[in-house]
Amino acid sequence: MSRAIGVFDSGVGGLTVLRELRRALPRESTIYLGDSARMPYGGLLIETIRRYTLEGLDYLRDQGVKALVLACNSATSAALEAARARYDLPVVGVIEATARGVALSGSTRVGVVGTEATVSGGQYLKAIASYRPDVEVLQQACPRLADLVERGETRGLRVELLLESCLRPLKDREVETLVLGCTHYGFLRSSIQRLMGPEVKVVECGPSVASAIAVLIEEGAIERGNEESPSHRLLTTGPAWSFGRAAAILWPDEQPEIETVTVGMDNDKFRRQAA
Ligand code: DGL
């Protein structure tokens, strides 16, 4: 059996990246870890996000994965460099691949919505400018939105009002492309598309990241898996039922088993708070 690809997010958001990874690479096994007990990461100190992320990645490394995917923009902003220095494995973040795709798409005015950590880190600005300095990039933080998604609240008045206030400035500036710079927002994609209008291209991180990993496999930087029936383990530090509800949206024909695990020292305290 070949080794799995490890995928990490603060919670359920990275499942939207995992879905694309599974579509693009159907013979690869995966192990996904969502740190739901300690999410949202987006409003935390960068040092805290980095520590939590490395604890999660250590856990995946200890499962024997062959590559690590940071399927979280906040974790990528805070910890990609530290992760690359720490592990003797290929580590792929979401920002570089997504920014490259957007920069080369021909749009001249791009909006990015994300958490406070991602917006303040400014890595989409830098990455897009490195390919196309003439592209205007407008960022907008959407505090609390990922948290609602994590709790299964993907529609209703509260979500609509939050989306409306977060998207309005970007709509008013007539962005041509909108990057969902938080993987949780993939669960809100149709509402976001409706609010932005059909002329705006809404871009999620998953497809670009899946292509970037496919390229690394093609180049031999990640060992190729060739499973007839690959396995897909889903691990969470939070409640299995809420994680299972998100997975059921993306894979309605599967009833995946959700494993609950403990990661990091602060976990129990947060788990009690969440209960
Ligand atoms: N899914 C994460 C991201 O892409 C953020 C959610 C959180 O705040 O924990 O940024």
Short mmCIF file of N, CA and C in Angstrom, two decimals, residues 34-99:
data_model
loop_
_atom_site.label_atom_id
_atom_site.label_comp_id
_atom_site.label_asym_id
_atom_site.label_seq_id
_atom_site.Cartn_x
_atom_site.Cartn_y
_atom_site.Cartn_z
N GLY A 34 -8.74 17.98 10.70
CA GLY A 34 -9.33 19.29 10.96
C GLY A 34 -9.27 19.57 12.46
N ASP A 35 -8.68 20.71 12.81
CA ASP A 35 -8.51 21.05 14.24
C ASP A 35 -9.74 21.80 14.76
N SER A 36 -10.90 21.20 14.58
CA SER A 36 -12.17 21.89 14.87
C SER A 36 -12.30 22.35 16.32
N ALA A 37 -11.66 21.64 17.26
CA ALA A 37 -11.78 22.02 18.67
C ALA A 37 -11.15 23.39 18.92
N ARG A 38 -10.18 23.79 18.09
CA ARG A 38 -9.48 25.06 18.34
C ARG A 38 -9.78 26.11 17.28
N MET A 39 -10.64 25.77 16.33
CA MET A 39 -10.95 26.78 15.30
C MET A 39 -11.94 27.78 15.89
N PRO A 40 -12.12 29.02 15.40
CA PRO A 40 -11.46 29.56 14.24
C PRO A 40 -10.03 30.04 14.52
N TYR A 41 -9.15 29.77 13.57
CA TYR A 41 -7.77 30.23 13.64
C TYR A 41 -7.65 31.71 13.22
N GLY A 42 -8.56 32.14 12.36
CA GLY A 42 -8.38 33.39 11.62
C GLY A 42 -8.17 34.64 12.46
N GLY A 43 -8.71 34.67 13.69
CA GLY A 43 -8.55 35.86 14.53
C GLY A 43 -7.46 35.70 15.57
N LEU A 44 -6.74 34.59 15.54
CA LEU A 44 -5.71 34.34 16.56
C LEU A 44 -4.40 35.04 16.20
N LEU A 45 -3.51 35.12 17.19
CA LEU A 45 -2.16 35.64 16.91
C LEU A 45 -1.46 34.72 15.91
N ILE A 46 -0.65 35.30 15.05
CA ILE A 46 0.05 34.51 14.03
C ILE A 46 0.88 33.40 14.70
N GLU A 47 1.52 33.72 15.83
CA GLU A 47 2.36 32.72 16.52
C GLU A 47 1.51 31.55 16.99
N THR A 48 0.29 31.84 17.43
CA THR A 48 -0.59 30.77 17.92
C THR A 48 -1.05 29.91 16.74
N ILE A 49 -1.42 30.56 15.63
CA ILE A 49 -1.84 29.79 14.45
C ILE A 49 -0.69 28.88 14.01
N ARG A 50 0.53 29.44 14.05
CA ARG A 50 1.69 28.64 13.62
C ARG A 50 1.87 27.43 14.53
N ARG A 51 1.75 27.66 15.83
CA ARG A 51 1.96 26.54 16.77
C ARG A 51 0.89 25.46 16.57
N TYR A 52 -0.37 25.89 16.48
CA TYR A 52 -1.45 24.91 16.28
C TYR A 52 -1.25 24.14 14.96
N THR A 53 -0.85 24.89 13.93
CA THR A 53 -0.68 24.25 12.62
C THR A 53 0.43 23.21 12.67
N LEU A 54 1.56 23.58 13.28
CA LEU A 54 2.68 22.62 13.34
C LEU A 54 2.30 21.42 14.20
N GLU A 55 1.50 21.63 15.23
CA GLU A 55 1.05 20.48 16.03
C GLU A 55 0.21 19.54 15.17
N GLY A 56 -0.67 20.13 14.36
CA GLY A 56 -1.50 19.31 13.46
C GLY A 56 -0.66 18.58 12.43
N LEU A 57 0.31 19.30 11.86
CA LEU A 57 1.16 18.68 10.83
C LEU A 57 2.06 17.61 11.44
N ASP A 58 2.53 17.83 12.68
CA ASP A 58 3.30 16.78 13.36
C ASP A 58 2.47 15.51 13.46
N TYR A 59 1.20 15.69 13.79
CA TYR A 59 0.31 14.54 13.93
C TYR A 59 0.22 13.78 12.60
N LEU A 60 0.04 14.53 11.53
CA LEU A 60 -0.06 13.88 10.21
C LEU A 60 1.26 13.22 9.82
N ARG A 61 2.36 13.92 10.09
CA ARG A 61 3.69 13.33 9.81
C ARG A 61 3.84 11.99 10.53
N ASP A 62 3.37 11.96 11.78
CA ASP A 62 3.50 10.73 12.57
C ASP A 62 2.60 9.61 12.04
N GLN A 63 1.64 9.95 11.20
CA GLN A 63 0.81 8.92 10.55
C GLN A 63 1.52 8.34 9.32
N GLY A 64 2.70 8.90 9.00
CA GLY A 64 3.48 8.36 7.89
C GLY A 64 3.10 8.88 6.52
N VAL A 65 2.54 10.10 6.45
CA VAL A 65 2.14 10.63 5.13
C VAL A 65 3.38 10.95 4.28
N LYS A 66 3.16 11.04 2.96
CA LYS A 66 4.28 11.30 2.05
C LYS A 66 4.38 12.77 1.64
N ALA A 67 3.33 13.55 1.92
CA ALA A 67 3.34 14.99 1.62
C ALA A 67 2.32 15.66 2.52
N LEU A 68 2.51 16.95 2.74
CA LEU A 68 1.59 17.69 3.61
C LEU A 68 0.95 18.82 2.81
N VAL A 69 -0.38 18.92 2.91
CA VAL A 69 -1.09 20.01 2.24
C VAL A 69 -1.73 20.88 3.31
N LEU A 70 -1.38 22.17 3.27
CA LEU A 70 -2.02 23.12 4.18
C LEU A 70 -3.26 23.63 3.48
N ALA A 71 -4.40 23.00 3.75
CA ALA A 71 -5.64 23.34 3.04
C ALA A 71 -6.38 24.46 3.77
N CYS A 72 -5.61 25.42 4.24
CA CYS A 72 -6.12 26.50 5.07
C CYS A 72 -5.27 27.74 4.76
N ASN A 73 -5.93 28.82 4.39
CA ASN A 73 -5.20 30.04 4.04
C ASN A 73 -4.54 30.66 5.27
N SER A 74 -5.24 30.63 6.40
CA SER A 74 -4.69 31.23 7.62
C SER A 74 -3.44 30.47 8.05
N ALA A 75 -3.51 29.14 8.00
CA ALA A 75 -2.36 28.31 8.37
C ALA A 75 -1.22 28.48 7.36
N THR A 76 -1.58 28.62 6.08
CA THR A 76 -0.54 28.84 5.06
C THR A 76 0.17 30.17 5.32
N SER A 77 -0.63 31.22 5.59
CA SER A 77 -0.04 32.54 5.87
C SER A 77 0.92 32.46 7.05
N ALA A 78 0.49 31.76 8.10
CA ALA A 78 1.25 31.79 9.35
C ALA A 78 2.38 30.77 9.41
N ALA A 79 2.25 29.65 8.69
CA ALA A 79 3.14 28.54 9.02
C ALA A 79 3.79 27.83 7.84
N LEU A 80 3.56 28.28 6.60
CA LEU A 80 4.11 27.52 5.47
C LEU A 80 5.64 27.44 5.53
N GLU A 81 6.27 28.58 5.77
CA GLU A 81 7.74 28.58 5.79
C GLU A 81 8.27 27.71 6.92
N ALA A 82 7.66 27.85 8.10
CA ALA A 82 8.11 27.06 9.26
C ALA A 82 7.92 25.57 8.98
N ALA A 83 6.81 25.23 8.31
CA ALA A 83 6.56 23.81 8.02
C ALA A 83 7.58 23.28 7.03
N ARG A 84 7.92 24.09 6.05
CA ARG A 84 8.91 23.63 5.05
C ARG A 84 10.27 23.40 5.70
N ALA A 85 10.58 24.23 6.70
CA ALA A 85 11.86 24.07 7.38
C ALA A 85 11.83 22.86 8.33
N ARG A 86 10.66 22.50 8.81
CA ARG A 86 10.56 21.48 9.86
C ARG A 86 10.48 20.05 9.33
N TYR A 87 9.85 19.87 8.16
CA TYR A 87 9.59 18.49 7.72
C TYR A 87 10.44 18.13 6.52
N ASP A 88 10.79 16.89 6.51
CA ASP A 88 11.55 16.37 5.39
C ASP A 88 10.56 15.79 4.37
N LEU A 89 9.52 16.56 4.08
CA LEU A 89 8.44 16.13 3.18
C LEU A 89 8.06 17.32 2.33
N PRO A 90 7.51 17.09 1.13
CA PRO A 90 6.97 18.23 0.38
C PRO A 90 5.78 18.84 1.14
N VAL A 91 5.78 20.16 1.26
CA VAL A 91 4.68 20.86 1.94
C VAL A 91 4.08 21.86 0.95
N VAL A 92 2.78 21.74 0.71
CA VAL A 92 2.11 22.60 -0.27
C VAL A 92 1.07 23.45 0.46
N GLY A 93 1.12 24.77 0.23
CA GLY A 93 0.11 25.66 0.82
C GLY A 93 -0.94 26.01 -0.23
N VAL A 94 -1.98 26.73 0.19
CA VAL A 94 -3.04 27.05 -0.77
C VAL A 94 -2.83 28.37 -1.51
N ILE A 95 -2.02 29.27 -0.95
CA ILE A 95 -2.02 30.63 -1.49
C ILE A 95 -1.26 30.73 -2.82
N GLU A 96 -0.06 30.18 -2.86
CA GLU A 96 0.79 30.33 -4.05
C GLU A 96 0.08 29.80 -5.31
N ALA A 97 -0.45 28.57 -5.22
CA ALA A 97 -1.07 27.95 -6.41
C ALA A 97 -2.31 28.73 -6.84
N THR A 98 -3.11 29.16 -5.86
CA THR A 98 -4.34 29.89 -6.20
C THR A 98 -3.99 31.24 -6.81
N ALA A 99 -3.03 31.93 -6.21
CA ALA A 99 -2.64 33.26 -6.69
C ALA A 99 -2.09 33.17 -8.11
#
